[in-house]
PDB file of C-alpha atoms in Angstrom:
ATOM      1  CA  UNK A   1     135.577  39.290 155.727  1.00  0.00           C
ATOM      2  CA  UNK A   2     134.428  42.402 153.919  1.00  0.00           C
ATOM      3  CA  UNK A   3     134.802  45.689 155.703  1.00  0.00           C
ATOM      4  CA  UNK A   4     132.186  48.398 155.437  1.00  0.00           C
ATOM      5  CA  UNK A   5     132.608  52.118 155.153  1.00  0.00           C
ATOM      6  CA  UNK A   6     130.919  53.915 157.999  1.00  0.00           C
ATOM      7  CA  UNK A   7     129.535  57.332 157.151  1.00  0.00           C
ATOM      8  CA  UNK A   8     127.991  59.521 159.807  1.00  0.00           C
ATOM      9  CA  UNK A   9     124.816  61.167 158.520  1.00  0.00           C
ATOM     10  CA  UNK A  10     124.468  63.570 161.418  1.00  0.00           C
ATOM     11  CA  UNK A  11     121.644  64.170 163.863  1.00  0.00           C
ATOM     12  CA  UNK A  12     118.441  65.777 162.544  1.00  0.00           C
ATOM     13  CA  UNK A  13     118.800  68.629 165.033  1.00  0.00           C
ATOM     14  CA  UNK A  14     122.253  69.421 163.663  1.00  0.00           C
ATOM     15  CA  UNK A  15     120.884  69.463 160.127  1.00  0.00           C
ATOM     16  CA  UNK A  16     118.155  71.875 161.118  1.00  0.00           C
ATOM     17  CA  UNK A  17     120.677  74.283 162.577  1.00  0.00           C
ATOM     18  CA  UNK A  18     123.060  73.973 159.646  1.00  0.00           C
ATOM     19  CA  UNK A  19     120.207  74.514 157.203  1.00  0.00           C
ATOM     20  CA  UNK A  20     119.661  78.057 158.407  1.00  0.00           C
ATOM     21  CA  UNK A  21     115.995  77.805 159.473  1.00  0.00           C
ATOM     22  CA  UNK A  22     116.651  77.826 163.213  1.00  0.00           C
ATOM     23  CA  UNK A  23     119.167  80.649 162.861  1.00  0.00           C
ATOM     24  CA  UNK A  24     116.759  82.705 160.755  1.00  0.00           C
ATOM     25  CA  UNK A  25     113.958  82.227 163.260  1.00  0.00           C
ATOM     26  CA  UNK A  26     116.001  83.049 166.347  1.00  0.00           C
ATOM     27  CA  UNK A  27     117.847  86.040 164.924  1.00  0.00           C
ATOM     28  CA  UNK A  28     114.801  87.320 163.082  1.00  0.00           C
ATOM     29  CA  UNK A  29     112.690  87.381 166.248  1.00  0.00           C
ATOM     30  CA  UNK A  30     115.484  88.889 168.334  1.00  0.00           C
ATOM     31  CA  UNK A  31     116.321  91.563 165.753  1.00  0.00           C
ATOM     32  CA  UNK A  32     112.689  92.514 165.338  1.00  0.00           C
ATOM     33  CA  UNK A  33     112.120  92.755 169.075  1.00  0.00           C
ATOM     34  CA  UNK A  34     115.242  94.769 169.906  1.00  0.00           C
ATOM     35  CA  UNK A  35     115.064  97.136 166.936  1.00  0.00           C
ATOM     36  CA  UNK A  36     111.377  97.940 167.277  1.00  0.00           C
ATOM     37  CA  UNK A  37     111.163  98.361 171.041  1.00  0.00           C
ATOM     38  CA  UNK A  38     114.129 100.715 170.705  1.00  0.00           C
ATOM     39  CA  UNK A  39     112.406 102.636 167.925  1.00  0.00           C
ATOM     40  CA  UNK A  40     109.077 102.824 169.755  1.00  0.00           C
ATOM     41  CA  UNK A  41     110.625 104.051 173.004  1.00  0.00           C
ATOM     42  CA  UNK A  42     112.812 106.518 171.120  1.00  0.00           C
ATOM     43  CA  UNK A  43     109.782 108.014 169.375  1.00  0.00           C
ATOM     44  CA  UNK A  44     107.803 108.092 172.609  1.00  0.00           C
ATOM     45  CA  UNK A  45     110.668 109.823 174.416  1.00  0.00           C
ATOM     46  CA  UNK A  46     110.600 112.538 171.779  1.00  0.00           C
ATOM     47  CA  UNK A  47     107.133 113.546 172.899  1.00  0.00           C
ATOM     48  CA  UNK A  48     105.276 112.705 169.696  1.00  0.00           C
ATOM     49  CA  UNK A  49     101.623 111.710 169.659  1.00  0.00           C
ATOM     50  CA  UNK A  50     100.749 108.068 170.398  1.00  0.00           C
ATOM     51  CA  UNK A  51      99.353 107.648 166.885  1.00  0.00           C
ATOM     52  CA  UNK A  52     102.767 108.560 165.468  1.00  0.00           C
ATOM     53  CA  UNK A  53     104.484 106.000 167.698  1.00  0.00           C
ATOM     54  CA  UNK A  54     101.956 103.381 166.620  1.00  0.00           C
ATOM     55  CA  UNK A  55     102.366 104.154 162.920  1.00  0.00           C
ATOM     56  CA  UNK A  56     106.162 104.206 163.163  1.00  0.00           C
ATOM     57  CA  UNK A  57     106.201 100.873 164.984  1.00  0.00           C
ATOM     58  CA  UNK A  58     103.956  99.128 162.476  1.00  0.00           C
ATOM     59  CA  UNK A  59     105.821 100.598 159.500  1.00  0.00           C
ATOM     60  CA  UNK A  60     109.166  99.551 160.969  1.00  0.00           C
ATOM     61  CA  UNK A  61     107.881  96.019 161.610  1.00  0.00           C
ATOM     62  CA  UNK A  62     106.704  95.618 158.016  1.00  0.00           C
ATOM     63  CA  UNK A  63     109.768  97.230 156.437  1.00  0.00           C
ATOM     64  CA  UNK A  64     112.197  95.390 158.692  1.00  0.00           C
ATOM     65  CA  UNK A  65     110.560  92.019 158.052  1.00  0.00           C
ATOM     66  CA  UNK A  66     110.681  92.559 154.287  1.00  0.00           C
ATOM     67  CA  UNK A  67     114.302  93.673 154.452  1.00  0.00           C
ATOM     68  CA  UNK A  68     115.287  90.733 156.644  1.00  0.00           C
ATOM     69  CA  UNK A  69     113.585  88.251 154.310  1.00  0.00           C
ATOM     70  CA  UNK A  70     115.234  89.752 151.231  1.00  0.00           C
ATOM     71  CA  UNK A  71     118.628  89.689 152.898  1.00  0.00           C
ATOM     72  CA  UNK A  72     118.249  86.055 153.938  1.00  0.00           C
ATOM     73  CA  UNK A  73     117.148  85.035 150.446  1.00  0.00           C
ATOM     74  CA  UNK A  74     120.138  86.731 148.828  1.00  0.00           C
ATOM     75  CA  UNK A  75     122.551  85.342 151.432  1.00  0.00           C
ATOM     76  CA  UNK A  76     121.320  81.737 151.269  1.00  0.00           C
ATOM     77  CA  UNK A  77     121.096  81.782 147.464  1.00  0.00           C
ATOM     78  CA  UNK A  78     124.679  83.027 147.181  1.00  0.00           C
ATOM     79  CA  UNK A  79     125.846  80.446 149.711  1.00  0.00           C
ATOM     80  CA  UNK A  80     124.155  77.618 147.790  1.00  0.00           C
ATOM     81  CA  UNK A  81     125.670  78.791 144.507  1.00  0.00           C
ATOM     82  CA  UNK A  82     129.120  78.794 146.092  1.00  0.00           C
ATOM     83  CA  UNK A  83     128.638  75.268 147.433  1.00  0.00           C
ATOM     84  CA  UNK A  84     127.469  74.014 144.019  1.00  0.00           C
ATOM     85  CA  UNK A  85     130.483  75.648 142.370  1.00  0.00           C
ATOM     86  CA  UNK A  86     132.850  73.945 144.810  1.00  0.00           C
ATOM     87  CA  UNK A  87     131.083  70.633 144.199  1.00  0.00           C
ATOM     88  CA  UNK A  88     131.513  71.002 140.438  1.00  0.00           C
ATOM     89  CA  UNK A  89     135.221  71.756 140.861  1.00  0.00           C
ATOM     90  CA  UNK A  90     135.629  68.771 143.181  1.00  0.00           C
ATOM     91  CA  UNK A  91     133.870  66.468 140.715  1.00  0.00           C
ATOM     92  CA  UNK A  92     136.226  67.626 137.979  1.00  0.00           C
ATOM     93  CA  UNK A  93     139.227  66.872 140.192  1.00  0.00           C
ATOM     94  CA  UNK A  94     137.853  63.402 140.920  1.00  0.00           C
ATOM     95  CA  UNK A  95     137.611  62.667 137.199  1.00  0.00           C
ATOM     96  CA  UNK A  96     141.027  64.096 136.292  1.00  0.00           C
ATOM     97  CA  UNK A  97     143.021  62.799 139.272  1.00  0.00           C
ATOM     98  CA  UNK A  98     141.122  59.817 140.720  1.00  0.00           C
ATOM     99  CA  UNK A  99     144.169  58.179 142.322  1.00  0.00           C
ATOM    100  CA  UNK A 100     145.314  61.378 143.994  1.00  0.00           C
ATOM    101  CA  UNK A 101     141.811  62.048 145.295  1.00  0.00           C
ATOM    102  CA  UNK A 102     141.559  58.473 146.598  1.00  0.00           C
ATOM    103  CA  UNK A 103     144.838  58.885 148.481  1.00  0.00           C
ATOM    104  CA  UNK A 104     143.678  62.235 149.821  1.00  0.00           C
ATOM    105  CA  UNK A 105     140.426  60.726 151.099  1.00  0.00           C
ATOM    106  CA  UNK A 106     142.295  57.832 152.701  1.00  0.00           C
ATOM    107  CA  UNK A 107     144.551  60.319 154.491  1.00  0.00           C
ATOM    108  CA  UNK A 108     141.474  62.108 155.837  1.00  0.00           C
ATOM    109  CA  UNK A 109     140.084  58.822 157.135  1.00  0.00           C
ATOM    110  CA  UNK A 110     143.390  58.079 158.865  1.00  0.00           C
ATOM    111  CA  UNK A 111     143.113  61.434 160.625  1.00  0.00           C
ATOM    112  CA  UNK A 112     139.783  60.223 161.998  1.00  0.00           C
ATOM    113  CA  UNK A 113     141.504  57.225 163.585  1.00  0.00           C
ATOM    114  CA  UNK A 114     141.224  54.538 160.891  1.00  0.00           C
ATOM    115  CA  UNK A 115     144.090  52.185 160.258  1.00  0.00           C
ATOM    116  CA  UNK A 116     146.003  52.634 157.008  1.00  0.00           C
ATOM    117  CA  UNK A 117     144.473  49.479 155.541  1.00  0.00           C
ATOM    118  CA  UNK A 118     140.904  50.303 156.565  1.00  0.00           C
ATOM    119  CA  UNK A 119     141.269  53.890 155.339  1.00  0.00           C
ATOM    120  CA  UNK A 120     142.465  52.702 151.918  1.00  0.00           C
ATOM    121  CA  UNK A 121     139.601  50.196 151.619  1.00  0.00           C
ATOM    122  CA  UNK A 122     137.012  52.773 152.665  1.00  0.00           C
ATOM    123  CA  UNK A 123     138.383  55.405 150.278  1.00  0.00           C
ATOM    124  CA  UNK A 124     138.323  53.002 147.316  1.00  0.00           C
ATOM    125  CA  UNK A 125     134.765  51.958 148.161  1.00  0.00           C
ATOM    126  CA  UNK A 126     133.601  55.574 148.257  1.00  0.00           C
ATOM    127  CA  UNK A 127     135.366  56.396 144.982  1.00  0.00           C
ATOM    128  CA  UNK A 128     133.406  53.715 143.106  1.00  0.00           C
ATOM    129  CA  UNK A 129     130.408  56.067 143.020  1.00  0.00           C
ATOM    130  CA  UNK A 130     131.413  59.526 141.672  1.00  0.00           C
ATOM    131  CA  UNK A 131     128.333  61.291 143.061  1.00  0.00           C
ATOM    132  CA  UNK A 132     128.827  59.801 146.500  1.00  0.00           C
ATOM    133  CA  UNK A 133     132.549  60.474 146.307  1.00  0.00           C
ATOM    134  CA  UNK A 134     132.148  64.180 145.572  1.00  0.00           C
ATOM    135  CA  UNK A 135     129.708  64.572 148.476  1.00  0.00           C
ATOM    136  CA  UNK A 136     132.089  62.817 150.872  1.00  0.00           C
ATOM    137  CA  UNK A 137     135.091  64.783 149.601  1.00  0.00           C
ATOM    138  CA  UNK A 138     133.265  68.094 149.954  1.00  0.00           C
ATOM    139  CA  UNK A 139     132.198  67.252 153.490  1.00  0.00           C
ATOM    140  CA  UNK A 140     135.582  65.957 154.634  1.00  0.00           C
ATOM    141  CA  UNK A 141     137.738  68.536 152.852  1.00  0.00           C
ATOM    142  CA  UNK A 142     135.653  71.717 153.013  1.00  0.00           C
ATOM    143  CA  UNK A 143     132.976  70.985 155.599  1.00  0.00           C
ATOM    144  CA  UNK A 144     130.250  71.406 152.952  1.00  0.00           C
ATOM    145  CA  UNK A 145     127.026  69.428 153.189  1.00  0.00           C
ATOM    146  CA  UNK A 146     125.764  69.484 149.623  1.00  0.00           C
ATOM    147  CA  UNK A 147     122.990  67.049 150.446  1.00  0.00           C
ATOM    148  CA  UNK A 148     121.420  69.455 152.923  1.00  0.00           C
ATOM    149  CA  UNK A 149     121.413  72.887 151.323  1.00  0.00           C
ATOM    150  CA  UNK A 150     118.929  75.305 152.912  1.00  0.00           C
ATOM    151  CA  UNK A 151     115.948  76.464 150.868  1.00  0.00           C
ATOM    152  CA  UNK A 152     116.292  80.252 150.326  1.00  0.00           C
ATOM    153  CA  UNK A 153     112.539  80.808 150.095  1.00  0.00           C
ATOM    154  CA  UNK A 154     111.822  78.794 153.230  1.00  0.00           C
ATOM    155  CA  UNK A 155     114.498  80.609 155.217  1.00  0.00           C
ATOM    156  CA  UNK A 156     113.275  83.982 153.928  1.00  0.00           C
ATOM    157  CA  UNK A 157     109.686  83.247 154.968  1.00  0.00           C
ATOM    158  CA  UNK A 158     110.759  82.072 158.425  1.00  0.00           C
ATOM    159  CA  UNK A 159     112.918  85.168 158.838  1.00  0.00           C
ATOM    160  CA  UNK A 160     110.087  87.463 157.716  1.00  0.00           C
ATOM    161  CA  UNK A 161     107.546  85.941 160.086  1.00  0.00           C
ATOM    162  CA  UNK A 162     109.955  85.811 163.028  1.00  0.00           C
ATOM    163  CA  UNK A 163     111.055  89.428 162.602  1.00  0.00           C
ATOM    164  CA  UNK A 164     107.483  90.668 162.232  1.00  0.00           C
ATOM    165  CA  UNK A 165     106.294  88.785 165.321  1.00  0.00           C
ATOM    166  CA  UNK A 166     109.198  90.067 167.410  1.00  0.00           C
ATOM    167  CA  UNK A 167     108.782  93.615 166.125  1.00  0.00           C
ATOM    168  CA  UNK A 168     105.032  93.777 166.747  1.00  0.00           C
ATOM    169  CA  UNK A 169     105.171  92.739 170.406  1.00  0.00           C
ATOM    170  CA  UNK A 170     106.320  96.155 171.721  1.00  0.00           C
ATOM    171  CA  UNK A 171     103.845  97.888 169.384  1.00  0.00           C
ATOM    172  CA  UNK A 172     100.775  96.114 170.787  1.00  0.00           C
ATOM    173  CA  UNK A 173     100.456  98.395 173.858  1.00  0.00           C
ATOM    174  CA  UNK A 174     100.335 101.396 171.508  1.00  0.00           C
ATOM    175  CA  UNK A 175      97.554  99.820 169.470  1.00  0.00           C
ATOM    176  CA  UNK A 176      95.376  99.446 172.547  1.00  0.00           C
ATOM    177  CA  UNK A 177      96.538 102.502 174.485  1.00  0.00           C
ATOM    178  CA  UNK A 178      99.042 105.327 174.684  1.00  0.00           C
ATOM    179  CA  UNK A 179     101.073 107.590 176.921  1.00  0.00           C
ATOM    180  CA  UNK A 180     103.267 106.402 179.774  1.00  0.00           C
ATOM    181  CA  UNK A 181     101.191 103.272 180.342  1.00  0.00           C
ATOM    182  CA  UNK A 182     101.869 102.105 176.773  1.00  0.00           C
ATOM    183  CA  UNK A 183     105.548 103.002 177.129  1.00  0.00           C
ATOM    184  CA  UNK A 184     105.987 100.951 180.302  1.00  0.00           C
ATOM    185  CA  UNK A 185     103.925  98.095 178.878  1.00  0.00           C
ATOM    186  CA  UNK A 186     106.135  98.025 175.757  1.00  0.00           C
ATOM    187  CA  UNK A 187     109.263  97.705 177.851  1.00  0.00           C
ATOM    188  CA  UNK A 188     107.746  95.026 180.095  1.00  0.00           C
ATOM    189  CA  UNK A 189     106.520  92.968 177.139  1.00  0.00           C
ATOM    190  CA  UNK A 190     109.912  93.296 175.455  1.00  0.00           C
ATOM    191  CA  UNK A 191     111.780  92.272 178.616  1.00  0.00           C
ATOM    192  CA  UNK A 192     109.672  89.129 178.986  1.00  0.00           C
ATOM    193  CA  UNK A 193     110.005  88.264 175.287  1.00  0.00           C
ATOM    194  CA  UNK A 194     113.767  88.860 175.338  1.00  0.00           C
ATOM    195  CA  UNK A 195     114.131  86.662 178.420  1.00  0.00           C
ATOM    196  CA  UNK A 196     112.129  83.857 176.819  1.00  0.00           C
ATOM    197  CA  UNK A 197     114.113  84.146 173.578  1.00  0.00           C
ATOM    198  CA  UNK A 198     117.397  84.183 175.479  1.00  0.00           C
ATOM    199  CA  UNK A 199     116.382  81.142 177.503  1.00  0.00           C
ATOM    200  CA  UNK A 200     115.436  79.280 174.338  1.00  0.00           C
ATOM    201  CA  UNK A 201     118.800  80.125 172.778  1.00  0.00           C
ATOM    202  CA  UNK A 202     120.583  78.898 175.886  1.00  0.00           C
ATOM    203  CA  UNK A 203     118.637  75.643 175.866  1.00  0.00           C
ATOM    204  CA  UNK A 204     119.390  75.005 172.195  1.00  0.00           C
ATOM    205  CA  UNK A 205     123.080  75.729 172.746  1.00  0.00           C
ATOM    206  CA  UNK A 206     123.138  73.656 175.961  1.00  0.00           C
ATOM    207  CA  UNK A 207     124.254  76.682 177.960  1.00  0.00           C
ATOM    208  CA  UNK A 208     122.762  78.242 181.058  1.00  0.00           C
ATOM    209  CA  UNK A 209     119.252  79.433 180.181  1.00  0.00           C
ATOM    210  CA  UNK A 210     119.365  82.054 182.923  1.00  0.00           C
ATOM    211  CA  UNK A 211     122.662  83.495 181.684  1.00  0.00           C
ATOM    212  CA  UNK A 212     121.432  83.641 178.090  1.00  0.00           C
ATOM    213  CA  UNK A 213     118.173  85.265 179.187  1.00  0.00           C
ATOM    214  CA  UNK A 214     119.940  87.924 181.261  1.00  0.00           C
ATOM    215  CA  UNK A 215     122.348  88.678 178.422  1.00  0.00           C
ATOM    216  CA  UNK A 216     119.500  89.047 175.934  1.00  0.00           C
ATOM    217  CA  UNK A 217     117.568  91.374 178.226  1.00  0.00           C
ATOM    218  CA  UNK A 218     120.681  93.446 178.991  1.00  0.00           C
ATOM    219  CA  UNK A 219     121.452  93.955 175.300  1.00  0.00           C
ATOM    220  CA  UNK A 220     117.880  95.000 174.630  1.00  0.00           C
ATOM    221  CA  UNK A 221     117.749  97.440 177.556  1.00  0.00           C
ATOM    222  CA  UNK A 222     121.040  98.988 176.455  1.00  0.00           C
ATOM    223  CA  UNK A 223     119.628  99.634 172.984  1.00  0.00           C
ATOM    224  CA  UNK A 224     116.411 101.021 174.482  1.00  0.00           C
ATOM    225  CA  UNK A 225     118.395 103.307 176.780  1.00  0.00           C
ATOM    226  CA  UNK A 226     120.385 104.737 173.890  1.00  0.00           C
ATOM    227  CA  UNK A 227     117.329 105.476 171.748  1.00  0.00           C
ATOM    228  CA  UNK A 228     115.464 106.895 174.745  1.00  0.00           C
ATOM    229  CA  UNK A 229     118.248 109.411 175.399  1.00  0.00           C
ATOM    230  CA  UNK A 230     118.433 110.323 171.715  1.00  0.00           C
ATOM    231  CA  UNK A 231     114.659 110.693 171.568  1.00  0.00           C
ATOM    232  CA  UNK A 232     114.637 112.996 174.577  1.00  0.00           C
ATOM    233  CA  UNK A 233     117.455 115.143 173.204  1.00  0.00           C
ATOM    234  CA  UNK A 234     115.930 115.427 169.740  1.00  0.00           C
ATOM    235  CA  UNK A 235     112.470 116.067 171.165  1.00  0.00           C
ATOM    236  CA  UNK A 236     113.698 118.856 173.434  1.00  0.00           C
ATOM    237  CA  UNK A 237     115.693 120.421 170.585  1.00  0.00           C
ATOM    238  CA  UNK A 238     112.692 120.423 168.235  1.00  0.00           C
ATOM    239  CA  UNK A 239     110.365 121.792 170.881  1.00  0.00           C
TER     240      UNK A 239
END
């Protein structure tokens, strides 16, 4: 009776996380929120006019989003190039030393609990198709998923949009108002957004949503506190 090689393709949710899109969205939003509420409160603490706070917040949101997108594009592109290079090297090894690579793959299957006989059969079956073999080898040996490389442009766009949305939330009160009311509204909006983002992260990671939310808010408030103190000191010195 013929035995079949069983290959686990992974859950779609895992692929989404590994692809970088979810990471770019979560970190982009969080970075934009924390950095810009800190900047806005720091400027406001310095005693500058509300129009200056508003302009600084919008400029920081645009510049930060562009910088985040560019960084993600460069990072993902470099990562993909590295994976492709490793795949090319692995394919060369498969062609030069097919028997050694077959034995190596069989040993990996035995580590996953296969019997010696089943591992040998599965390895030989995989090695019949060079393209399939190099993908399996890369995944088993290096943890690389060459069939699911993230799209640099897609990740960059997601990062840009997420950062901009997160960064603009604490600026909104300054667009529609100013003074202490805008300052308090910025902090309140940022606290709620940070809590929601933290809860979402906790849910995705199957951790306590409350703990993740509290941690996210605490980190944000710490950053806000630091920039507030600096803003007050610099503002007093200039005045």
